[in-house]
Amino acid sequence: MTRAMFGRGIGSAAEPIPNTDMSAELASLSMPSPVLTASGCAASGRELDQFFDITKIGAIVTKSVMLRARSGRPTPRMCETPSGMLNSIGLQGPGIDEFIEVDLAWLEARGARTVVSIAGESVDEYGKLAQKLRTAGGVDAIEVNISCPNVADRNQVFACDPEMAANVIQTVRRQSDSQTPIFAKLSPDVTDIAEIARSVVRAGVDGLTVINTALGMVIDVETMRPALAGVTGGLSGPAIRPIALRCVWQIRQALPDIPILGVGGIRTGLDALQFILAGANAVSVGTMTFNDPSAPMRVHNELALALSERGFSSVSEAISYGHRGADIFEADGAGEIEPE
Amino acid sequence: MTRAMFGRGIGSAAEPIPNTDMSAELASLSMPSPVLTASGCAASGRELDQFFDITKIGAIVTKSVMLRARSGRPTPRMCETPSGMLNSIGLQGPGIDEFIEVDLAWLEARGARTVVSIAGESVDEYGKLAQKLRTAGGVDAIEVNISCPNVADRNQVFACDPEMAANVIQTVRRQSDSQTPIFAKLSPDVTDIAEIARSVVRAGVDGLTVINTALGMVIDVETMRPALAGVTGGLSGPAIRPIALRCVWQIRQALPDIPILGVGGIRTGLDALQFILAGANAVSVGTMTFNDPSAPMRVHNELALALSERGFSSVSEAISYGHRGADIFEADGAGEIEPE
Amino acid sequence: MPVQVRGEVLDVRRAGGYYVLSITAPGIPEQYRPGHFVTVGIGGEESGLILRRAFAIHQVQSRGVYGGTLDVVVGVQGKGTRWLSERGRHDTLDIVGPLGKPFILPKEGVPCVLVGGGYGSAPLFMLAEQLRERGCRVDVVLGASTEEKLYGVLDIKRVSSMLTITTEDGSSGTKGRVTDVLPDIMERNNSAVVYACGPMGMLAAVAAIAAEYRAYSQCSVEESMACGIGICMTCVLPVIGDDGITRMVRSCVEGPIFRGDLVRWDEIGTIPADALGAPALDMS
Amino acid sequence: MPVQVRGEVLDVRRAGGYYVLSITAPGIPEQYRPGHFVTVGIGGEESGLILRRAFAIHQVQSRGVYGGTLDVVVGVQGKGTRWLSERGRHDTLDIVGPLGKPFILPKEGVPCVLVGGGYGSAPLFMLAEQLRERGCRVDVVLGASTEEKLYGVLDIKRVSSMLTITTEDGSSGTKGRVTDVLPDIMERNNSAVVYACGPMGMLAAVAAIAAEYRAYSQCSVEESMACGIGICMTCVLPVIGDDGITRMVRSCVEGPIFRGDLVRWDEIGTIPADALGAPALDMS
Ligand SMILES: Cc1cc2nc3c(=O)[nH]c(=O)nc-3n(C[C@H](O)[C@H](O)[C@H](O)COP(=O)(O)OP(=O)(O)OC[C@H]3O[C@@H](n4cnc5c(N)ncnc54)[C@H](O)[C@@H]3O)c2cc1C
Ligand SMILES: Cc1cc2nc3c(=O)[nH]c(=O)nc-3n(C[C@H](O)[C@H](O)[C@H](O)COP(=O)(O)OP(=O)(O)OC[C@H]3O[C@@H](n4cnc5c(N)ncnc54)[C@H](O)[C@@H]3O)c2cc1C
Ligand SMILES: Cc1cc2nc3c(=O)[nH]c(=O)nc-3n(C[C@H](O)[C@H](O)[C@H](O)COP(=O)(O)O)c2cc1C
Ligand SMILES: Cc1cc2nc3c(=O)[nH]c(=O)nc-3n(C[C@H](O)[C@H](O)[C@H](O)COP(=O)(O)O)c2cc1C
Ligand code: FES
Ligand code: FES
């Protein structure tokens, strides 16, 4: 990582190298592409497999699964916003047992790499989820969705508190196969995302997924009430891309070596390239898959071209290249706070 | 406020009332319209006066002024993003003395209501700015831009720390004419905006401006470096509207009586209506004035029509109407955290 | 299996309050069955509108100079449908389809009644044709608030045994709602199957009438959809399964056609207390 | 005083690598002076592109069946200019103008040289006409990377005393840059004023040559602009004032035309250490 960051410039910058090495690593997970799906934006891969070969992208990140079956929130669950959308699904899903039996089994049979996203309402629940996955086949990595309220503690969101977040990660780490890389998925709705990142890294996480949705709201001007049944919802899509990119950049400044999966508003290969230049080792395409069901594959292809046009012979050469010359080890990125 | 919030439904909802009372109050500031400009998006009103009569809108909120002349940041200072933009101006301005002599004098002579936005690098500097304004004519209110790094304290942004924010407000309150309402402008980049709000309210602020820009970033895929000279910048425009609206809603839930000036991505009268329904007493139109130099006046007109179509006979009737039925006094809005 | 294709607009014509778009969409007509829908990308790459819009497939032409083409009937509701209504010949559109589960057709020639509310008549035309081919009697009821909101009255007449029109303002046909005339029609013709497409309220009422007459009902629902292909979970409604358990099912892939007696109409927009995984853990 | 008008596109025509749009814009031609620019709203109400784009006014026609009309020359750079290039007759555009400070014209008939890089020739046509009317000799130099990027060679010939072309690839005129031929022309014609419009690098070099020949220079700069009307402070560059003090001035209202000897060309993109209010308090 550090080498890639400072090492070579872009060799023969003018000459497009046709065969860019698109392989990517996220901790110990090796993939043929740095482009993954995003949790909650691909179900368990089966539907998207109709539009492109899901084994060709990096991995399927599955919808966050909880311990028990869950009905989610009432509708309306979504609302379009300028260059984005709000959602409030409420983690509807079959529960971990059925997930392992049906979805995970299908993914494994299909030969797709799978990052299983888990979500709990208590530290204990996260631990139980990890235990269940320990004996299941086909788990290439675990993404821990910590943007959930902790029912035991005034419903404070795990991802918004460094200690609570660390507790979840410690527990998941302890209950998981030591070979399985564990990612913590961070929320942008915090004062200092680097602080949360450092805390979960200390707790033993193998990588970070950056970012989950930002909390937002729309009021329906006809009913004159919140447009979502859940009142507030998660804002996603290109609208939040600059926020997501800033989070990736800040975390890369704070933690030069941690694997980062960049997420937020990626629509094109050039968007993905921005994340990689900012320090992401791989990226997830979320909301824009709703807009274009082949988006993850298309982004992969566009990224391959963009890298080759810029003279990169591999993805890894481009990782963090946007930081070159900057004093990447300076603490906190405090130097970049905008005073407007 | 509380009355307006729970009091009447919308009288003769079907009949549009042609003469909606568009007068608005922000603490002790009375205005003929609830639509204002936003700091940094209207300079000091003179340029916009070419496109509409600036005395017809609520007030001009001037570009944040500092103690001394300031050159701001190098260019590029801006970058377009999906349904938004990033800026990193660095508070370029003439300094408070020239501002009072030239800009404020012009605004007063022009007969426009003026909200003077001030920005400092230390608590002391905010105090000095307030002192200077105390003796100046034409200051209808002060908006305290606390989204500035505190050079004395590791460049932590005042708006991101409840105590630092409160210190600034206490000082400004102490140094200002007690008749002049003081607003604190809050940043969305915090874990709990209601906490900051409560803290500055305790410190004696008369109202809150919600929100300033969100920290974002873009990487130029040609230079492969940050697109802004300032690396990160403030994200504004319709992209952040759902975030701004959520902040207004959360603060209104936490503080049913505090005057709120809602800002963030307002483009149309219906957008302004959303903010008012969410609890804003008035709104500022910022970035979209770049898109349409008559936007503040147009938004005023569209809002008047929208209110009248919905049977409101005055702006004040619509304030917080979106909360009706909800238990508005419940603490923290924790109930609305999105678990996705 | 649904495909994603770049379609070309061949024609846009007004029909009452609606716009009918004919679009080339190779691969979709070939797989079409009545009840299928398509989604359309809106506004191009720089648009602030990022979600696709869903439309019932109205007609398909599998052969012809353009290869497969399809028609959709668009009512202008908001920003996306307005944009679509402004398309012209030769514009290209991003089309995904065919989507959803189609109407189930009876094996034998039983009497059927088709009920369409507003543009809800759009998917009923080819359904009527196929039912007629199977020897079914096909009664059709079209209703709308006003005449302008009726779609395809003249054309559907040709494929229906009998056509009844209702408008709420009486501007065409019987003044009232489809449900005011439906019982009579069902009674007279001994209808065995009711097919319905229209607003939720209408579907609920139609399903109730069908149940009353012990007819089998198939309702095409319309829930807000972010993806249309089953990956987002925004389009759910409570439906009773074969096992008697209510689940929040995705209307885009398990619907949009549901058996009327299995949808818990009154509880749409809620999570029924006995639904699988309920109650929605309310965080407050 | 600038106005905001809803203009109608009368015509879009290709000219080499550019698009020339003729637009009705009542109120703007009437106030026009060479060097003025307009801004154009992009993509309509639902567009994700929210910033206006700036274009030099190329031609105005104050009378005629359409009232005032104006022409702009658009080179496709990115998303906004692509959208503009795809407009057609009868489309409407949101236009604000005239904006900026125009070129200053000499009172007497002195020899002038006009230098345009790429589409930078656009504002020079009417400038040339007005200079000719004042009895000035008007030499014109147009340069570009390649022939396709030259704009208006034939038309400007008519209003220029002498026209010199340069292209970097030699596809038209002298192979090289405008600055390769400029000294010669200035020397030969004793040029008193140099007007220039084009990329920053070209302007800097032209200003330096003008200074060398003690000619007065007027350069039209192009800085990224969010508003175009002076309210956002994004478009600044370091310019020396009458008082000798360097300020970061807004190129949209105090420019886009600046005296070449007052712009601190080498320090564009920085805050010169001696600028008023410098140094930029770097927060790190
Ligand atoms: C299966 C199905 C078939 C449909 N068939 C037709 C048809 O044949 N003709 C027709 O005119 N309309 C049809 N609709 C409705 C059509 O999709 C909506 O009118 C349209 O999505 C509204 O988009 P808008 O941009 O005009 O409104 P906006 O208010 O801008 O829409 C905002 C968002 O909400 C969603 N939305 C709003 N209303 C609806 C709705 N009623 N149903 C689903 N999503 C909605 C939109 O998709 C969009 O994501 C169908 C909907 C579904 C689900
Ligand atoms: C005073 C002035 C006069 C101009 N006259 C002409 C002209 O006559 N013909 C012509 O083709 N172009 C002209 N330009 C440049 C034109 O404005 C840019 O090419 C255009 O803004 C780029 O927009 P885009 O959407 O293609 O690029 P994008 O990359 O999508 O633009 C992104 C953002 O950056 C801004 N931007 C990018 N490049 C420039 C630039 N060079 N100058 C200003 N803003 C920029 C855009 O305005 C937009 O806000 C002029 C610019 C200025 C400032
Ligand atoms: C409909 C929807 C459902 C989502 N569900 C989950 C989820 O279950 N778990 C999770 O970690 N993130 C979830 N997310 C967040 C995405 O994975 C992603 O982090 C976020 O949307 C930002 O990326 P995007 O802009 O590319 O969508 C969801 C997002 C959407 C839009
Ligand atoms: C170019 C620009 C400059 C700004 N300058 C200031 C400023 O000086 N002080 C301040 O408090 N806010 C400033 N803001 C923030 C706006 O006042 C407003 O809070 C924010 O942009 C969100 O509103 P909008 O989306 O309507 O622009 C600035 C915003 C922009 C786009
Ligand atoms: S619309 Fe996405 S699952 Fe149905
Ligand atoms: S472009 Fe906004 S001040 Fe010049």
PDB file of N, CA, C and O in Angstrom, chain A residues 63 83 89-91 157 191 215 217 219 221 223-225 232 242 246 249 274 310 324 336-337 339-340, chain B residues 63 83 89-91 157 191 215 217 219 221 223-225 232 242 246 249 274 310 324 336-337 339-340:
ATOM      1  N   LYS A  63     -27.368  -8.107   1.147  1.00  0.00           N
ATOM      2  CA  LYS A  63     -28.210  -7.268   2.007  1.00  0.00           C
ATOM      3  C   LYS A  63     -27.954  -7.635   3.471  1.00  0.00           C
ATOM      4  O   LYS A  63     -27.905  -8.821   3.810  1.00  0.00           O
ATOM      5  N   SER A  83     -30.535  13.894  -7.681  1.00  0.00           N
ATOM      6  CA  SER A  83     -29.374  13.018  -7.890  1.00  0.00           C
ATOM      7  C   SER A  83     -29.198  11.988  -6.783  1.00  0.00           C
ATOM      8  O   SER A  83     -28.078  11.550  -6.510  1.00  0.00           O
ATOM      9  N   ILE A  89     -35.852   0.948   4.525  1.00  0.00           N
ATOM     10  CA  ILE A  89     -36.347  -0.420   4.333  1.00  0.00           C
ATOM     11  C   ILE A  89     -36.562  -1.075   5.691  1.00  0.00           C
ATOM     12  O   ILE A  89     -37.479  -1.869   5.867  1.00  0.00           O
ATOM     13  N   GLY A  90     -35.701  -0.740   6.638  1.00  0.00           N
ATOM     14  CA  GLY A  90     -35.829  -1.347   7.954  1.00  0.00           C
ATOM     15  C   GLY A  90     -35.307  -2.765   7.987  1.00  0.00           C
ATOM     16  O   GLY A  90     -35.781  -3.599   8.755  1.00  0.00           O
ATOM     17  N   LEU A  91     -34.309  -3.026   7.150  1.00  0.00           N
ATOM     18  CA  LEU A  91     -33.608  -4.310   7.174  1.00  0.00           C
ATOM     19  C   LEU A  91     -34.525  -5.519   7.071  1.00  0.00           C
ATOM     20  O   LEU A  91     -34.369  -6.511   7.787  1.00  0.00           O
ATOM     21  N   VAL A 157     -26.797   4.812  17.680  1.00  0.00           N
ATOM     22  CA  VAL A 157     -26.281   4.026  16.569  1.00  0.00           C
ATOM     23  C   VAL A 157     -24.837   3.607  16.862  1.00  0.00           C
ATOM     24  O   VAL A 157     -24.018   4.441  17.232  1.00  0.00           O
ATOM     25  N   THR A 191     -19.019  13.363  13.656  1.00  0.00           N
ATOM     26  CA  THR A 191     -18.167  14.548  13.666  1.00  0.00           C
ATOM     27  C   THR A 191     -16.775  14.227  13.135  1.00  0.00           C
ATOM     28  O   THR A 191     -16.168  15.033  12.442  1.00  0.00           O
ATOM     29  N   LEU A 215     -28.122  10.381   6.844  1.00  0.00           N
ATOM     30  CA  LEU A 215     -29.509  10.527   7.281  1.00  0.00           C
ATOM     31  C   LEU A 215     -30.149  11.751   6.624  1.00  0.00           C
ATOM     32  O   LEU A 215     -29.609  12.863   6.676  1.00  0.00           O
ATOM     33  N   MET A 217     -34.158  13.468   4.844  1.00  0.00           N
ATOM     34  CA  MET A 217     -35.606  13.518   4.996  1.00  0.00           C
ATOM     35  C   MET A 217     -36.228  14.314   3.852  1.00  0.00           C
ATOM     36  O   MET A 217     -35.609  15.248   3.336  1.00  0.00           O
ATOM     37  N   ILE A 219     -40.210  16.008   2.878  1.00  0.00           N
ATOM     38  CA  ILE A 219     -41.611  16.160   3.252  1.00  0.00           C
ATOM     39  C   ILE A 219     -42.442  16.209   1.980  1.00  0.00           C
ATOM     40  O   ILE A 219     -42.108  16.922   1.036  1.00  0.00           O
ATOM     41  N   VAL A 221     -45.128  17.434  -0.182  1.00  0.00           N
ATOM     42  CA  VAL A 221     -45.829  18.720  -0.122  1.00  0.00           C
ATOM     43  C   VAL A 221     -47.326  18.581  -0.371  1.00  0.00           C
ATOM     44  O   VAL A 221     -48.070  19.546  -0.220  1.00  0.00           O
ATOM     45  N   THR A 223     -49.271  15.698   1.072  1.00  0.00           N
ATOM     46  CA  THR A 223     -49.789  15.262   2.372  1.00  0.00           C
ATOM     47  C   THR A 223     -49.281  16.164   3.494  1.00  0.00           C
ATOM     48  O   THR A 223     -49.843  16.170   4.590  1.00  0.00           O
ATOM     49  N   MET A 224     -48.220  16.907   3.226  1.00  0.00           N
ATOM     50  CA  MET A 224     -47.578  17.764   4.224  1.00  0.00           C
ATOM     51  C   MET A 224     -47.131  16.983   5.465  1.00  0.00           C
ATOM     52  O   MET A 224     -47.192  17.470   6.583  1.00  0.00           O
ATOM     53  N   ARG A 225     -46.675  15.784   5.193  1.00  0.00           N
ATOM     54  CA  ARG A 225     -46.067  14.930   6.213  1.00  0.00           C
ATOM     55  C   ARG A 225     -44.786  14.331   5.620  1.00  0.00           C
ATOM     56  O   ARG A 225     -44.597  14.363   4.414  1.00  0.00           O
ATOM     57  N   THR A 232     -37.452   9.634   8.681  1.00  0.00           N
ATOM     58  CA  THR A 232     -36.165   9.899   8.040  1.00  0.00           C
ATOM     59  C   THR A 232     -35.711   8.636   7.299  1.00  0.00           C
ATOM     60  O   THR A 232     -36.251   7.556   7.504  1.00  0.00           O
ATOM     61  N   PRO A 242     -19.558  13.289  -3.206  1.00  0.00           N
ATOM     62  CA  PRO A 242     -18.461  14.111  -2.657  1.00  0.00           C
ATOM     63  C   PRO A 242     -18.229  13.883  -1.165  1.00  0.00           C
ATOM     64  O   PRO A 242     -17.101  13.993  -0.685  1.00  0.00           O
ATOM     65  N   ARG A 246     -14.773  12.271   0.343  1.00  0.00           N
ATOM     66  CA  ARG A 246     -14.057  12.976   1.415  1.00  0.00           C
ATOM     67  C   ARG A 246     -13.778  12.038   2.578  1.00  0.00           C
ATOM     68  O   ARG A 246     -12.684  12.059   3.165  1.00  0.00           O
ATOM     69  N   TRP A 249     -10.943   9.741   1.672  1.00  0.00           N
ATOM     70  CA  TRP A 249      -9.694  10.519   1.693  1.00  0.00           C
ATOM     71  C   TRP A 249      -9.202  10.742   3.121  1.00  0.00           C
ATOM     72  O   TRP A 249      -8.033  10.516   3.439  1.00  0.00           O
ATOM     73  N   GLN A 274     -12.065   7.925  -9.050  1.00  0.00           N
ATOM     74  CA  GLN A 274     -11.895   8.939  -8.001  1.00  0.00           C
ATOM     75  C   GLN A 274     -11.703   8.292  -6.628  1.00  0.00           C
ATOM     76  O   GLN A 274     -10.840   8.697  -5.849  1.00  0.00           O
ATOM     77  N   ARG A 310      -4.822   6.060 -18.573  1.00  0.00           N
ATOM     78  CA  ARG A 310      -3.940   6.870 -17.732  1.00  0.00           C
ATOM     79  C   ARG A 310      -2.595   6.188 -17.472  1.00  0.00           C
ATOM     80  O   ARG A 310      -1.822   6.646 -16.638  1.00  0.00           O
ATOM     81  N   ARG A 324      -0.492  11.706  -3.757  1.00  0.00           N
ATOM     82  CA  ARG A 324       0.948  11.823  -3.952  1.00  0.00           C
ATOM     83  C   ARG A 324       1.413  13.256  -3.659  1.00  0.00           C
ATOM     84  O   ARG A 324       0.754  14.232  -3.974  1.00  0.00           O
ATOM     85  N   GLU A 336      -7.743  20.208   6.334  1.00  0.00           N
ATOM     86  CA  GLU A 336      -8.615  20.420   5.181  1.00  0.00           C
ATOM     87  C   GLU A 336     -10.030  20.818   5.540  1.00  0.00           C
ATOM     88  O   GLU A 336     -10.936  20.722   4.732  1.00  0.00           O
ATOM     89  N   ILE A 337     -10.198  21.232   6.754  1.00  0.00           N
ATOM     90  CA  ILE A 337     -11.532  21.674   7.140  1.00  0.00           C
ATOM     91  C   ILE A 337     -11.853  22.960   6.387  1.00  0.00           C
ATOM     92  O   ILE A 337     -11.036  23.858   6.257  1.00  0.00           O
ATOM     93  N   PRO A 339     -13.537  26.399   5.853  1.00  0.00           N
ATOM     94  CA  PRO A 339     -13.999  27.417   6.768  1.00  0.00           C
ATOM     95  C   PRO A 339     -15.170  28.244   6.250  1.00  0.00           C
ATOM     96  O   PRO A 339     -15.493  29.250   6.840  1.00  0.00           O
ATOM     97  N   GLU A 340     -15.791  27.867   5.156  1.00  0.00           N
ATOM     98  CA  GLU A 340     -16.857  28.740   4.632  1.00  0.00           C
ATOM     99  C   GLU A 340     -18.056  28.787   5.566  1.00  0.00           C
ATOM    100  O   GLU A 340     -18.565  27.770   5.968  1.00  0.00           O
TER     101      GLU A 340
ATOM    102  N   LYS B  63     -22.140  37.906   3.078  1.00  0.00           N
ATOM    103  CA  LYS B  63     -20.999  36.985   3.113  1.00  0.00           C
ATOM    104  C   LYS B  63     -20.297  37.125   4.464  1.00  0.00           C
ATOM    105  O   LYS B  63     -20.066  38.242   4.928  1.00  0.00           O
ATOM    106  N   SER B  83     -26.156  17.563  -8.886  1.00  0.00           N
ATOM    107  CA  SER B  83     -27.158  18.400  -8.207  1.00  0.00           C
ATOM    108  C   SER B  83     -26.562  19.251  -7.090  1.00  0.00           C
ATOM    109  O   SER B  83     -27.262  19.599  -6.136  1.00  0.00           O
ATOM    110  N   ILE B  89     -13.841  28.857  -0.788  1.00  0.00           N
ATOM    111  CA  ILE B  89     -13.503  30.263  -1.036  1.00  0.00           C
ATOM    112  C   ILE B  89     -12.461  30.731  -0.029  1.00  0.00           C
ATOM    113  O   ILE B  89     -11.589  31.540  -0.346  1.00  0.00           O
ATOM    114  N   GLY B  90     -12.565  30.213   1.202  1.00  0.00           N
ATOM    115  CA  GLY B  90     -11.627  30.642   2.235  1.00  0.00           C
ATOM    116  C   GLY B  90     -11.963  32.018   2.786  1.00  0.00           C
ATOM    117  O   GLY B  90     -11.070  32.774   3.188  1.00  0.00           O
ATOM    118  N   LEU B  91     -13.256  32.344   2.772  1.00  0.00           N
ATOM    119  CA  LEU B  91     -13.727  33.585   3.409  1.00  0.00           C
ATOM    120  C   LEU B  91     -13.005  34.834   2.930  1.00  0.00           C
ATOM    121  O   LEU B  91     -12.657  35.707   3.724  1.00  0.00           O
ATOM    122  N   VAL B 157     -13.136  22.698  14.420  1.00  0.00           N
ATOM    123  CA  VAL B 157     -14.176  23.619  13.984  1.00  0.00           C
ATOM    124  C   VAL B 157     -15.118  23.919  15.157  1.00  0.00           C
ATOM    125  O   VAL B 157     -15.591  23.005  15.820  1.00  0.00           O
ATOM    126  N   THR B 191     -22.157  14.458  14.834  1.00  0.00           N
ATOM    127  CA  THR B 191     -22.878  13.242  15.187  1.00  0.00           C
ATOM    128  C   THR B 191     -24.291  13.564  15.676  1.00  0.00           C
ATOM    129  O   THR B 191     -25.229  12.845  15.388  1.00  0.00           O
ATOM    130  N   LEU B 215     -18.989  18.836   4.383  1.00  0.00           N
ATOM    131  CA  LEU B 215     -17.628  18.694   3.851  1.00  0.00           C
ATOM    132  C   LEU B 215     -17.580  17.608   2.772  1.00  0.00           C
ATOM    133  O   LEU B 215     -18.034  16.483   2.998  1.00  0.00           O
ATOM    134  N   MET B 217     -15.611  16.381  -1.308  1.00  0.00           N
ATOM    135  CA  MET B 217     -14.374  16.380  -2.080  1.00  0.00           C
ATOM    136  C   MET B 217     -14.620  15.785  -3.465  1.00  0.00           C
ATOM    137  O   MET B 217     -15.466  14.906  -3.632  1.00  0.00           O
ATOM    138  N   ILE B 219     -12.164  14.447  -6.911  1.00  0.00           N
ATOM    139  CA  ILE B 219     -10.832  14.306  -7.504  1.00  0.00           C
ATOM    140  C   ILE B 219     -10.956  14.482  -9.006  1.00  0.00           C
ATOM    141  O   ILE B 219     -11.835  13.889  -9.632  1.00  0.00           O
ATOM    142  N   VAL B 221     -10.227  13.722 -12.498  1.00  0.00           N
ATOM    143  CA  VAL B 221      -9.711  12.475 -13.063  1.00  0.00           C
ATOM    144  C   VAL B 221      -8.673  12.729 -14.152  1.00  0.00           C
ATOM    145  O   VAL B 221      -8.039  11.780 -14.633  1.00  0.00           O
ATOM    146  N   THR B 223      -6.099  15.464 -13.811  1.00  0.00           N
ATOM    147  CA  THR B 223      -4.869  15.734 -13.049  1.00  0.00           C
ATOM    148  C   THR B 223      -4.624  14.650 -12.008  1.00  0.00           C
ATOM    149  O   THR B 223      -3.524  14.514 -11.481  1.00  0.00           O
ATOM    150  N   MET B 224      -5.665  13.910 -11.665  1.00  0.00           N
ATOM    151  CA  MET B 224      -5.606  12.882 -10.615  1.00  0.00           C
ATOM    152  C   MET B 224      -5.171  13.466  -9.278  1.00  0.00           C
ATOM    153  O   MET B 224      -4.441  12.828  -8.508  1.00  0.00           O
ATOM    154  N   ARG B 225      -5.631  14.668  -9.027  1.00  0.00           N
ATOM    155  CA  ARG B 225      -5.448  15.319  -7.729  1.00  0.00           C
ATOM    156  C   ARG B 225      -6.784  15.928  -7.318  1.00  0.00           C
ATOM    157  O   ARG B 225      -7.673  16.078  -8.145  1.00  0.00           O
ATOM    158  N   THR B 232     -10.462  19.773   0.219  1.00  0.00           N
ATOM    159  CA  THR B 232     -11.878  19.536   0.475  1.00  0.00           C
ATOM    160  C   THR B 232     -12.629  20.855   0.349  1.00  0.00           C
ATOM    161  O   THR B 232     -12.027  21.924   0.317  1.00  0.00           O
ATOM    162  N   PRO B 242     -32.043  16.971   1.408  1.00  0.00           N
ATOM    163  CA  PRO B 242     -32.616  16.026   2.374  1.00  0.00           C
ATOM    164  C   PRO B 242     -31.868  16.032   3.712  1.00  0.00           C
ATOM    165  O   PRO B 242     -32.471  15.789   4.755  1.00  0.00           O
ATOM    166  N   ARG B 246     -33.612  17.235   7.240  1.00  0.00           N
ATOM    167  CA  ARG B 246     -33.546  16.345   8.405  1.00  0.00           C
ATOM    168  C   ARG B 246     -33.005  17.097   9.613  1.00  0.00           C
ATOM    169  O   ARG B 246     -33.506  16.932  10.732  1.00  0.00           O
ATOM    170  N   TRP B 249     -35.683  19.374  10.977  1.00  0.00           N
ATOM    171  CA  TRP B 249     -36.693  18.540  11.644  1.00  0.00           C
ATOM    172  C   TRP B 249     -36.211  18.089  13.022  1.00  0.00           C
ATOM    173  O   TRP B 249     -36.936  18.198  14.010  1.00  0.00           O
ATOM    174  N   GLN B 274     -41.283  22.760   2.215  1.00  0.00           N
ATOM    175  CA  GLN B 274     -40.827  21.598   2.987  1.00  0.00           C
ATOM    176  C   GLN B 274     -40.104  22.032   4.258  1.00  0.00           C
ATOM    177  O   GLN B 274     -40.336  21.475   5.337  1.00  0.00           O
ATOM    178  N   ARG B 310     -52.722  25.618  -0.496  1.00  0.00           N
ATOM    179  CA  ARG B 310     -52.949  24.651   0.585  1.00  0.00           C
ATOM    180  C   ARG B 310     -53.802  25.216   1.709  1.00  0.00           C
ATOM    181  O   ARG B 310     -53.923  24.620   2.768  1.00  0.00           O
ATOM    182  N   ARG B 324     -47.367  17.692  12.869  1.00  0.00           N
ATOM    183  CA  ARG B 324     -48.637  17.526  13.572  1.00  0.00           C
ATOM    184  C   ARG B 324     -48.890  16.051  13.892  1.00  0.00           C
ATOM    185  O   ARG B 324     -48.590  15.170  13.090  1.00  0.00           O
ATOM    186  N   GLU B 336     -35.884   8.197  14.965  1.00  0.00           N
ATOM    187  CA  GLU B 336     -35.892   8.220  13.508  1.00  0.00           C
ATOM    188  C   GLU B 336     -34.575   7.824  12.873  1.00  0.00           C
ATOM    189  O   GLU B 336     -34.337   8.090  11.718  1.00  0.00           O
ATOM    190  N   ILE B 337     -33.739   7.250  13.669  1.00  0.00           N
ATOM    191  CA  ILE B 337     -32.470   6.812  13.096  1.00  0.00           C
ATOM    192  C   ILE B 337     -32.730   5.672  12.126  1.00  0.00           C
ATOM    193  O   ILE B 337     -33.516   4.764  12.393  1.00  0.00           O
ATOM    194  N   PRO B 339     -31.868   2.451  10.210  1.00  0.00           N
ATOM    195  CA  PRO B 339     -30.997   1.312  10.497  1.00  0.00           C
ATOM    196  C   PRO B 339     -30.435   0.628   9.257  1.00  0.00           C
ATOM    197  O   PRO B 339     -29.872  -0.439   9.375  1.00  0.00           O
ATOM    198  N   GLU B 340     -30.604   1.185   8.079  1.00  0.00           N
ATOM    199  CA  GLU B 340     -30.128   0.462   6.890  1.00  0.00           C
ATOM    200  C   GLU B 340     -28.616   0.320   6.886  1.00  0.00           C
ATOM    201  O   GLU B 340     -27.901   1.280   7.076  1.00  0.00           O
TER     202      GLU B 340
END
